Tab-separated table of C-alpha atoms in Angstrom:
chain	number	residue	atom	x	y	z
A	19	UNK	CA	-10.008	-0.397	-23.021
A	20	UNK	CA	-11.645	-3.791	-22.790
A	21	UNK	CA	-15.435	-4.068	-22.942
A	22	UNK	CA	-16.873	-5.420	-19.731
A	23	UNK	CA	-18.565	-8.806	-20.041
A	24	UNK	CA	-22.216	-9.261	-19.171
A	25	UNK	CA	-22.638	-9.618	-15.409
A	26	UNK	CA	-23.691	-13.000	-14.131
A	27	UNK	CA	-24.615	-14.208	-10.665
A	28	UNK	CA	-22.565	-12.527	-7.954
A	29	UNK	CA	-21.156	-14.638	-5.089
A	30	UNK	CA	-24.003	-17.071	-5.462
A	31	UNK	CA	-26.683	-14.376	-4.998
A	32	UNK	CA	-29.537	-13.928	-7.456
A	33	UNK	CA	-29.200	-10.877	-9.678
A	34	UNK	CA	-32.341	-9.345	-8.156
A	35	UNK	CA	-31.304	-9.995	-4.524
A	36	UNK	CA	-30.780	-7.316	-1.896
A	37	UNK	CA	-27.007	-7.882	-2.104
A	38	UNK	CA	-26.783	-7.315	-5.848
A	39	UNK	CA	-28.942	-4.183	-5.635
A	40	UNK	CA	-26.562	-2.580	-3.149
A	41	UNK	CA	-23.915	-0.107	-4.369
A	42	UNK	CA	-20.619	-1.829	-5.073
A	43	UNK	CA	-18.911	0.062	-2.240
A	44	UNK	CA	-21.475	-1.337	0.219
A	45	UNK	CA	-21.119	-4.875	-1.119
A	46	UNK	CA	-17.366	-4.737	-0.765
A	47	UNK	CA	-17.797	-3.283	2.735
A	48	UNK	CA	-19.891	-6.312	3.724
A	49	UNK	CA	-17.263	-8.667	2.304
A	50	UNK	CA	-14.506	-6.781	4.080
A	51	UNK	CA	-16.292	-6.693	7.445
A	52	UNK	CA	-17.040	-10.417	7.254
A	53	UNK	CA	-13.383	-11.130	6.486
A	54	UNK	CA	-12.244	-8.940	9.372
A	55	UNK	CA	-14.563	-10.753	11.780
A	56	UNK	CA	-12.991	-14.069	10.777
A	57	UNK	CA	-9.494	-12.626	11.213
A	58	UNK	CA	-10.463	-11.229	14.616
A	59	UNK	CA	-11.618	-14.683	15.732
A	60	UNK	CA	-8.292	-16.133	14.581
A	61	UNK	CA	-6.368	-13.451	16.482
A	62	UNK	CA	-8.404	-14.030	19.654
A	63	UNK	CA	-7.695	-17.763	19.475
A	64	UNK	CA	-3.998	-17.033	18.850
A	65	UNK	CA	-3.921	-14.813	21.946
A	66	UNK	CA	-5.463	-17.624	23.989
A	67	UNK	CA	-2.869	-20.076	22.665
A	68	UNK	CA	0.071	-17.751	23.321
A	69	UNK	CA	2.426	-19.086	26.016
A	70	UNK	CA	5.316	-17.630	28.022
A	71	UNK	CA	7.598	-19.012	25.282
A	72	UNK	CA	6.045	-16.559	22.790
A	73	UNK	CA	7.406	-13.051	22.435
A	74	UNK	CA	3.886	-11.875	23.363
A	75	UNK	CA	3.778	-13.850	26.617
A	76	UNK	CA	1.121	-16.003	28.216
A	77	UNK	CA	-1.327	-13.137	28.707
A	78	UNK	CA	-1.259	-11.843	25.126
A	79	UNK	CA	-4.161	-9.903	23.635
A	80	UNK	CA	-5.045	-8.404	20.272
A	81	UNK	CA	-3.637	-5.049	21.340
A	82	UNK	CA	-0.219	-6.681	21.715
A	83	UNK	CA	-0.507	-8.059	18.182
A	84	UNK	CA	-1.464	-4.689	16.689
A	85	UNK	CA	1.863	-3.223	17.810
A	86	UNK	CA	3.911	-6.412	17.566
A	87	UNK	CA	6.920	-7.238	15.427
A	88	UNK	CA	7.728	-4.518	12.843
A	89	UNK	CA	4.728	-2.471	13.979
A	90	UNK	CA	6.880	-1.523	16.966
A	91	UNK	CA	9.382	0.136	14.643
A	92	UNK	CA	6.620	2.282	13.116
A	93	UNK	CA	5.462	3.265	16.592
A	94	UNK	CA	9.041	4.132	17.535
A	95	UNK	CA	9.304	6.371	14.454
A	96	UNK	CA	6.040	8.109	15.386
A	97	UNK	CA	7.241	8.792	18.922
A	98	UNK	CA	10.978	9.396	18.504
A	99	UNK	CA	11.723	9.849	14.800
A	100	UNK	CA	14.879	8.534	13.153
A	101	UNK	CA	18.317	8.264	14.785
A	102	UNK	CA	20.875	10.939	13.890
A	103	UNK	CA	23.586	8.452	14.843
A	104	UNK	CA	23.407	4.857	13.642
A	105	UNK	CA	23.415	2.207	16.400
A	106	UNK	CA	26.382	-0.157	16.188
A	107	UNK	CA	27.484	-3.338	17.924
A	108	UNK	CA	30.805	-3.846	19.701
A	109	UNK	CA	32.487	-4.550	16.350
A	110	UNK	CA	31.233	-1.263	14.908
A	111	UNK	CA	28.709	-2.904	12.568
A	112	UNK	CA	25.374	-1.113	12.063
A	113	UNK	CA	22.483	-2.830	13.837
A	114	UNK	CA	18.749	-2.775	13.099
A	115	UNK	CA	17.114	0.641	13.418
A	116	UNK	CA	14.280	2.838	12.158
A	117	UNK	CA	15.909	3.822	8.870
A	118	UNK	CA	14.675	0.563	7.318
A	119	UNK	CA	11.082	1.851	7.524
A	120	UNK	CA	9.383	4.661	5.622
A	121	UNK	CA	7.650	7.546	7.433
A	122	UNK	CA	4.197	7.987	5.869
A	123	UNK	CA	2.327	5.268	7.768
A	124	UNK	CA	3.575	6.177	11.276
A	125	UNK	CA	3.014	9.894	10.678
A	126	UNK	CA	-0.578	9.361	9.510
A	127	UNK	CA	-1.252	6.824	12.288
A	128	UNK	CA	0.007	9.247	14.918
A	129	UNK	CA	-2.225	12.029	13.604
A	130	UNK	CA	-5.226	9.708	13.333
A	131	UNK	CA	-4.663	8.425	16.863
A	132	UNK	CA	-4.637	11.867	18.500
A	133	UNK	CA	-8.432	12.041	19.104
A	134	UNK	CA	-8.569	8.368	20.146
A	135	UNK	CA	-6.002	8.216	22.880
A	136	UNK	CA	-2.841	7.047	21.215
A	137	UNK	CA	-0.799	5.734	18.344
A	138	UNK	CA	-2.021	2.134	18.618
A	139	UNK	CA	-5.631	3.049	17.885
A	140	UNK	CA	-4.545	5.271	15.031
A	141	UNK	CA	-2.423	2.497	13.503
A	142	UNK	CA	-5.317	0.027	13.731
A	143	UNK	CA	-7.834	2.450	12.213
A	144	UNK	CA	-5.457	3.404	9.404
A	145	UNK	CA	-4.714	-0.247	8.585
A	146	UNK	CA	-8.425	-1.108	8.564
A	147	UNK	CA	-9.433	1.882	6.435
A	148	UNK	CA	-6.571	1.379	3.975
A	149	UNK	CA	-7.466	-2.295	3.660
A	150	UNK	CA	-11.042	-1.450	2.729
A	151	UNK	CA	-9.851	1.173	0.260
A	152	UNK	CA	-7.478	-1.368	-1.275
A	153	UNK	CA	-10.357	-3.846	-1.709
A	154	UNK	CA	-12.455	-1.220	-3.475
A	155	UNK	CA	-9.549	-0.130	-5.688
A	156	UNK	CA	-8.717	-3.754	-6.532
A	157	UNK	CA	-12.294	-4.378	-7.639
A	158	UNK	CA	-12.231	-1.463	-10.068
A	159	UNK	CA	-8.758	-2.414	-11.289
A	160	UNK	CA	-9.943	-5.942	-12.135
A	161	UNK	CA	-13.437	-5.014	-13.320
A	162	UNK	CA	-12.021	-3.632	-16.575
A	163	UNK	CA	-11.188	-7.157	-17.746
A	164	UNK	CA	-13.344	-9.428	-15.545
A	165	UNK	CA	-17.066	-9.755	-15.032
A	166	UNK	CA	-18.602	-8.546	-11.793
A	167	UNK	CA	-18.714	-11.950	-10.129
A	168	UNK	CA	-15.054	-12.721	-10.818
A	169	UNK	CA	-13.928	-9.265	-9.653
A	170	UNK	CA	-15.901	-9.633	-6.419
A	171	UNK	CA	-14.540	-13.122	-5.796
A	172	UNK	CA	-11.023	-11.751	-6.259
A	173	UNK	CA	-11.833	-9.197	-3.549
A	174	UNK	CA	-13.073	-12.020	-1.303
A	175	UNK	CA	-9.771	-13.871	-1.777
A	176	UNK	CA	-7.788	-10.686	-1.175
A	177	UNK	CA	-9.698	-9.726	1.985
A	178	UNK	CA	-9.273	-13.290	3.304
A	179	UNK	CA	-5.765	-14.026	2.028
A	180	UNK	CA	-3.263	-15.930	4.188
A	181	UNK	CA	-1.752	-12.705	5.536
A	182	UNK	CA	-4.971	-10.705	5.782
A	183	UNK	CA	-4.118	-10.022	9.429
A	184	UNK	CA	-1.995	-7.191	8.007
A	185	UNK	CA	-5.254	-5.248	7.679
A	186	UNK	CA	-5.600	-5.357	11.478
A	187	UNK	CA	-2.078	-4.677	12.722
A	188	UNK	CA	0.190	-1.649	12.552
A	189	UNK	CA	1.942	-2.500	9.288
A	190	UNK	CA	2.132	-0.237	6.221
A	191	UNK	CA	1.172	-2.889	3.651
A	192	UNK	CA	-2.525	-1.977	3.448
A	193	UNK	CA	-1.750	1.677	2.783
A	194	UNK	CA	0.853	0.775	0.170
A	195	UNK	CA	-1.592	-1.572	-1.583
A	196	UNK	CA	-4.255	1.135	-1.700
A	197	UNK	CA	-1.813	3.554	-3.324
A	198	UNK	CA	-0.449	0.869	-5.657
A	199	UNK	CA	-3.873	-0.222	-6.919
A	200	UNK	CA	-4.875	3.397	-7.488
A	201	UNK	CA	-1.639	3.973	-9.409
A	202	UNK	CA	-2.174	0.874	-11.561
A	203	UNK	CA	-5.738	1.994	-12.209
A	204	UNK	CA	-4.422	5.385	-13.366
A	205	UNK	CA	-2.057	3.667	-15.803
A	206	UNK	CA	-4.890	1.434	-16.940
A	207	UNK	CA	-7.110	4.454	-17.631
A	208	UNK	CA	-4.152	6.548	-18.867
A	209	UNK	CA	-4.729	9.231	-16.257
A	210	UNK	CA	-1.011	9.786	-15.782
A	211	UNK	CA	-1.319	13.143	-14.055
A	212	UNK	CA	-2.493	11.534	-10.803
A	213	UNK	CA	0.734	9.521	-10.637
A	214	UNK	CA	2.786	12.610	-9.777
A	215	UNK	CA	1.056	12.562	-6.391
A	216	UNK	CA	0.626	8.813	-5.900
A	217	UNK	CA	4.226	7.800	-6.677
A	218	UNK	CA	5.852	9.860	-3.874
A	219	UNK	CA	3.216	8.625	-1.406
A	220	UNK	CA	3.959	5.023	-2.401
A	221	UNK	CA	7.694	5.590	-2.150
A	222	UNK	CA	7.519	6.912	1.407
A	223	UNK	CA	5.109	4.209	2.605
A	224	UNK	CA	7.261	1.127	2.029
A	225	UNK	CA	10.009	-0.033	-0.378
A	226	UNK	CA	8.855	-1.104	-3.827
A	227	UNK	CA	8.408	2.040	-5.886
A	228	UNK	CA	11.507	1.137	-7.924
A	229	UNK	CA	9.500	-1.801	-9.246
A	230	UNK	CA	6.865	0.698	-10.386
A	231	UNK	CA	9.586	2.611	-12.253
A	232	UNK	CA	10.553	-0.595	-14.046
A	233	UNK	CA	6.909	-1.316	-14.787
A	234	UNK	CA	6.487	2.104	-16.416
A	235	UNK	CA	9.592	1.542	-18.531
A	236	UNK	CA	8.222	-1.794	-19.772
A	237	UNK	CA	4.776	-0.248	-20.268
A	238	UNK	CA	6.276	2.546	-22.374
A	239	UNK	CA	8.108	0.022	-24.554
A	240	UNK	CA	4.916	-2.042	-24.963
A	241	UNK	CA	2.913	1.050	-25.926
A	242	UNK	CA	5.624	2.130	-28.388
A	243	UNK	CA	5.491	-1.140	-30.318
A	244	UNK	CA	1.678	-0.977	-30.415
A	245	UNK	CA	1.459	2.677	-31.434
A	246	UNK	CA	0.066	1.905	-34.903
A	247	UNK	CA	-2.994	0.154	-33.507
A	248	UNK	CA	-3.067	1.981	-30.155
A	249	UNK	CA	-1.992	5.606	-30.703
A	250	UNK	CA	0.658	6.924	-28.334
A	251	UNK	CA	0.416	10.739	-28.181
A	252	UNK	CA	3.518	12.757	-27.360
A	253	UNK	CA	1.823	13.959	-24.176
A	254	UNK	CA	1.529	10.378	-22.907
A	255	UNK	CA	5.153	9.630	-23.833
A	256	UNK	CA	6.256	12.627	-21.771
A	257	UNK	CA	4.129	11.536	-18.791
A	258	UNK	CA	5.377	7.927	-18.908
A	259	UNK	CA	9.015	9.045	-19.029
A	260	UNK	CA	8.674	11.744	-16.360
A	261	UNK	CA	6.687	9.594	-13.933
A	262	UNK	CA	9.123	6.740	-14.460
A	263	UNK	CA	12.030	9.033	-13.628
A	264	UNK	CA	10.113	10.373	-10.632
A	265	UNK	CA	9.519	6.827	-9.350
A	266	UNK	CA	13.213	6.007	-9.742
A	267	UNK	CA	14.214	9.224	-7.956
A	268	UNK	CA	11.778	8.633	-5.102
A	269	UNK	CA	12.917	5.023	-4.796
A	270	UNK	CA	16.551	6.085	-4.427
A	271	UNK	CA	15.926	9.230	-2.349
A	272	UNK	CA	15.646	7.508	1.035
A	273	UNK	CA	19.294	6.468	0.821
A	274	UNK	CA	20.318	10.110	0.421
A	275	UNK	CA	17.935	11.295	3.132
A	276	UNK	CA	19.294	8.718	5.587
A	277	UNK	CA	22.842	9.577	4.577
A	278	UNK	CA	22.315	13.308	5.049
A	279	UNK	CA	20.620	12.847	8.430
A	280	UNK	CA	23.266	10.508	9.848
A	281	UNK	CA	26.386	11.708	8.064
A	282	UNK	CA	26.887	8.181	6.722
A	283	UNK	CA	26.175	7.804	2.964
A	284	UNK	CA	25.662	4.051	3.430
A	285	UNK	CA	23.223	4.430	6.366
A	286	UNK	CA	20.148	2.994	4.653
A	287	UNK	CA	21.945	0.163	2.886
A	288	UNK	CA	23.824	-0.847	6.042
A	289	UNK	CA	20.567	-0.761	8.003
A	290	UNK	CA	18.857	-3.064	5.518
A	291	UNK	CA	21.855	-5.391	5.540
A	292	UNK	CA	21.650	-5.555	9.346
A	293	UNK	CA	18.522	-7.700	9.056
A	294	UNK	CA	20.199	-9.962	6.518
A	295	UNK	CA	23.317	-10.349	8.662
A	296	UNK	CA	21.234	-11.579	11.568
A	297	UNK	CA	20.429	-14.596	9.368
A	298	UNK	CA	23.798	-15.163	7.725
A	299	UNK	CA	26.176	-14.040	10.469
A	300	UNK	CA	28.350	-12.285	7.867
A	301	UNK	CA	29.183	-8.911	9.401
A	302	UNK	CA	31.280	-7.715	6.450
A	303	UNK	CA	29.065	-8.843	3.552
A	304	UNK	CA	27.907	-6.059	1.249
A	305	UNK	CA	25.009	-5.751	-1.167
A	306	UNK	CA	25.211	-7.589	-4.483
A	307	UNK	CA	22.129	-7.696	-6.770
A	308	UNK	CA	20.437	-11.121	-6.878
A	309	UNK	CA	22.856	-12.481	-4.250
A	310	UNK	CA	20.231	-12.329	-1.487
A	311	UNK	CA	18.029	-14.997	-3.038
A	312	UNK	CA	20.993	-17.250	-3.818
A	313	UNK	CA	22.394	-16.827	-0.317
A	314	UNK	CA	19.031	-17.382	1.361
A	315	UNK	CA	18.408	-20.515	-0.683
A	316	UNK	CA	21.564	-22.008	0.786
A	317	UNK	CA	20.539	-20.941	4.308
A	318	UNK	CA	17.064	-22.453	4.079
A	319	UNK	CA	18.129	-25.710	2.482
A	320	UNK	CA	20.790	-26.160	5.165
A	321	UNK	CA	18.106	-25.455	7.776
A	322	UNK	CA	15.915	-28.142	6.217
A	323	UNK	CA	18.809	-30.607	6.099
A	324	UNK	CA	18.895	-30.702	2.300
A	325	UNK	CA	21.798	-30.202	-0.158
A	326	UNK	CA	22.404	-26.573	-1.154
A	327	UNK	CA	22.743	-27.501	-4.816
A	328	UNK	CA	19.162	-28.792	-4.723
A	329	UNK	CA	18.104	-25.373	-3.491
A	330	UNK	CA	19.790	-23.630	-6.404
A	331	UNK	CA	18.005	-25.949	-8.824
A	332	UNK	CA	14.699	-25.282	-7.070
A	333	UNK	CA	15.292	-21.526	-7.256
A	334	UNK	CA	15.995	-21.695	-10.983
A	335	UNK	CA	12.926	-23.825	-11.630
A	336	UNK	CA	10.762	-21.455	-9.555
A	337	UNK	CA	11.962	-18.396	-11.469
A	338	UNK	CA	11.288	-20.073	-14.819
A	339	UNK	CA	7.866	-21.262	-13.653
A	340	UNK	CA	6.860	-17.783	-12.486
A	341	UNK	CA	8.024	-16.289	-15.782
A	342	UNK	CA	6.014	-18.876	-17.729
A	343	UNK	CA	2.874	-18.151	-15.684
A	344	UNK	CA	3.135	-14.390	-16.168
A	345	UNK	CA	3.810	-14.740	-19.889
A	346	UNK	CA	1.578	-17.605	-20.982
A	347	UNK	CA	-1.029	-18.645	-18.368
A	348	UNK	CA	-4.444	-17.830	-19.945
A	349	UNK	CA	-6.142	-16.640	-16.750
A	350	UNK	CA	-3.246	-14.303	-15.948
A	351	UNK	CA	-3.252	-12.946	-19.506
A	352	UNK	CA	-6.924	-12.033	-19.033
A	353	UNK	CA	-5.970	-9.555	-16.304
A	354	UNK	CA	-4.457	-7.074	-18.733
A	355	UNK	CA	-0.982	-5.883	-19.552
A	356	UNK	CA	-0.716	-3.404	-16.672
A	357	UNK	CA	-1.139	-6.081	-13.992
A	358	UNK	CA	1.165	-8.502	-15.800
A	359	UNK	CA	3.893	-5.888	-16.235
A	360	UNK	CA	3.591	-4.836	-12.593
A	361	UNK	CA	3.792	-8.442	-11.412
A	362	UNK	CA	6.837	-9.095	-13.588
A	363	UNK	CA	8.563	-5.911	-12.438
A	364	UNK	CA	7.902	-6.598	-8.774
A	365	UNK	CA	9.218	-10.163	-9.003
A	366	UNK	CA	12.394	-8.858	-10.683
A	367	UNK	CA	12.698	-6.219	-7.951
A	368	UNK	CA	12.439	-8.831	-5.197
A	369	UNK	CA	15.001	-11.050	-6.904
A	370	UNK	CA	17.365	-8.090	-7.170
A	371	UNK	CA	17.233	-6.737	-3.634
A	372	UNK	CA	15.519	-9.094	-1.194
A	373	UNK	CA	16.921	-11.747	1.127
A	374	UNK	CA	13.966	-14.158	1.469
A	375	UNK	CA	13.216	-15.213	5.007
A	376	UNK	CA	10.022	-15.654	7.002
A	377	UNK	CA	8.603	-12.293	5.869
A	378	UNK	CA	8.616	-13.435	2.225
A	379	UNK	CA	4.851	-14.037	2.416
A	380	UNK	CA	4.284	-10.417	3.425
A	381	UNK	CA	6.647	-9.201	0.710
A	382	UNK	CA	4.569	-11.026	-1.930
A	383	UNK	CA	1.364	-9.134	-1.076
A	384	UNK	CA	1.844	-6.489	-3.834
A	385	UNK	CA	1.192	-9.331	-6.298
A	386	UNK	CA	-2.406	-9.433	-5.005
A	387	UNK	CA	-3.988	-8.377	-8.361
A	388	UNK	CA	-3.179	-11.924	-9.499
A	389	UNK	CA	-6.072	-13.085	-7.301
A	390	UNK	CA	-8.149	-12.137	-10.332
A	391	UNK	CA	-6.734	-15.157	-12.162
A	392	UNK	CA	-7.877	-17.456	-9.348
A	393	UNK	CA	-11.364	-15.960	-9.539
A	394	UNK	CA	-11.851	-16.562	-13.263
A	395	UNK	CA	-12.928	-20.229	-13.230
A	396	UNK	CA	-16.708	-20.085	-12.812
A	397	UNK	CA	-17.066	-23.275	-10.758
A	398	UNK	CA	-18.445	-22.421	-7.321
A	399	UNK	CA	-16.590	-25.438	-5.991
A	400	UNK	CA	-13.296	-24.022	-7.215
A	401	UNK	CA	-13.980	-20.597	-5.732
A	402	UNK	CA	-15.029	-22.012	-2.360
A	403	UNK	CA	-11.923	-24.181	-2.425
A	404	UNK	CA	-9.659	-21.162	-3.041
A	405	UNK	CA	-11.391	-19.298	-0.197
A	406	UNK	CA	-10.936	-22.270	2.120
A	407	UNK	CA	-7.247	-22.421	1.214
A	408	UNK	CA	-6.913	-18.685	1.947
A	409	UNK	CA	-8.515	-19.075	5.365
A	410	UNK	CA	-6.457	-22.153	6.215
A	411	UNK	CA	-3.311	-20.279	5.228
A	412	UNK	CA	-4.427	-17.279	7.258
A	413	UNK	CA	-4.839	-19.359	10.399
A	414	UNK	CA	-1.459	-21.050	9.833
A	415	UNK	CA	0.217	-17.656	9.460
A	416	UNK	CA	-1.459	-16.128	12.526
A	417	UNK	CA	-0.735	-19.216	14.620
A	418	UNK	CA	2.949	-19.178	13.741
A	419	UNK	CA	3.584	-15.433	13.787
A	420	UNK	CA	1.437	-14.466	16.783
A	421	UNK	CA	0.536	-17.547	18.839
A	422	UNK	CA	3.954	-19.261	18.666
A	423	UNK	CA	6.259	-16.325	17.798
A	424	UNK	CA	9.205	-18.002	19.495
A	425	UNK	CA	11.886	-18.483	16.845
A	426	UNK	CA	13.743	-16.332	14.349
A	427	UNK	CA	11.805	-17.827	11.430
A	428	UNK	CA	8.459	-16.738	12.860
A	429	UNK	CA	8.793	-13.071	11.913
A	430	UNK	CA	6.013	-11.653	9.720
């Protein structure tokens, strides 16, 4: 375990200021509330700018945004459950339906909303609370390797990130991030027993737990080669293997659950492919690992009026650049092996299974621990610049996804 560096000034405040004397949970609460106020202002402006051409109409309000886009699917699950018979078009091809979404968030939101008059309030409260919990967990995850100021600045970036509106709408990302950061913290502290509870919760919140299984496999290999300088007891080997197998089983279980409930073994896969087919128009295309990114590259470069071959080159360069950053970039290396292995595993997972479209920004959110690398440079100018870029990106995202919301590439 790394020794924590000596704490310096925190967010520009003197070390003897009221802010620095507050408990860390209270300081992060202030940061989080300030970030949510900014996001609320952005959402109010977006509602004012919404027109009849938007899916939210000319009289949109924040309540519409809370249950907009995929949040409607979670609400539908809470109210009606999952279909026993898959919906199909005239050609018999499976169309979009609830099986693409995991049940934990809508179930908790429905329960939380009971005393407050409905699912929408419960979804908003759950998203807000999970977002704050994720900020607190991220701070402790990063504090092992960063000083207090850098860890707090990383929380500022995270709370204000370009898609921070997810903390105020009925999406499951905030809850998943809370569980993920807690799980990474358990690996970091080698408290593997907690993972037997956290992994199933992650797996039934949103897709991505298979990446955690890969991360544990890589972590076990890393620990094995370091066992002479960092002892690896048999008990820890057993935990790493068992939790890894549990994560893999949970990650694959939804396919079998969907298959058993619908009588169609391919129910989940066909449901996921339904979203992809709406972009490609290929009703018969099946799932091939890595093909989604290659196929989407061609789609986007055609959309931009550029040669497809240029897109393939750009994809290859991007993959190599990301690998180089995760392996060699000094600020990323400072974050510790657990965060680097998770980031690598999640990128591999996305490349394997995802078809990148407008929701790619949302799908990248589990890489949020990398905000710690952006917080490491001590220049206040740099940190303010990163925050300004986060806020500018946040407004751009909210404007496109909620104010405009009129085309198929404006889906969060």
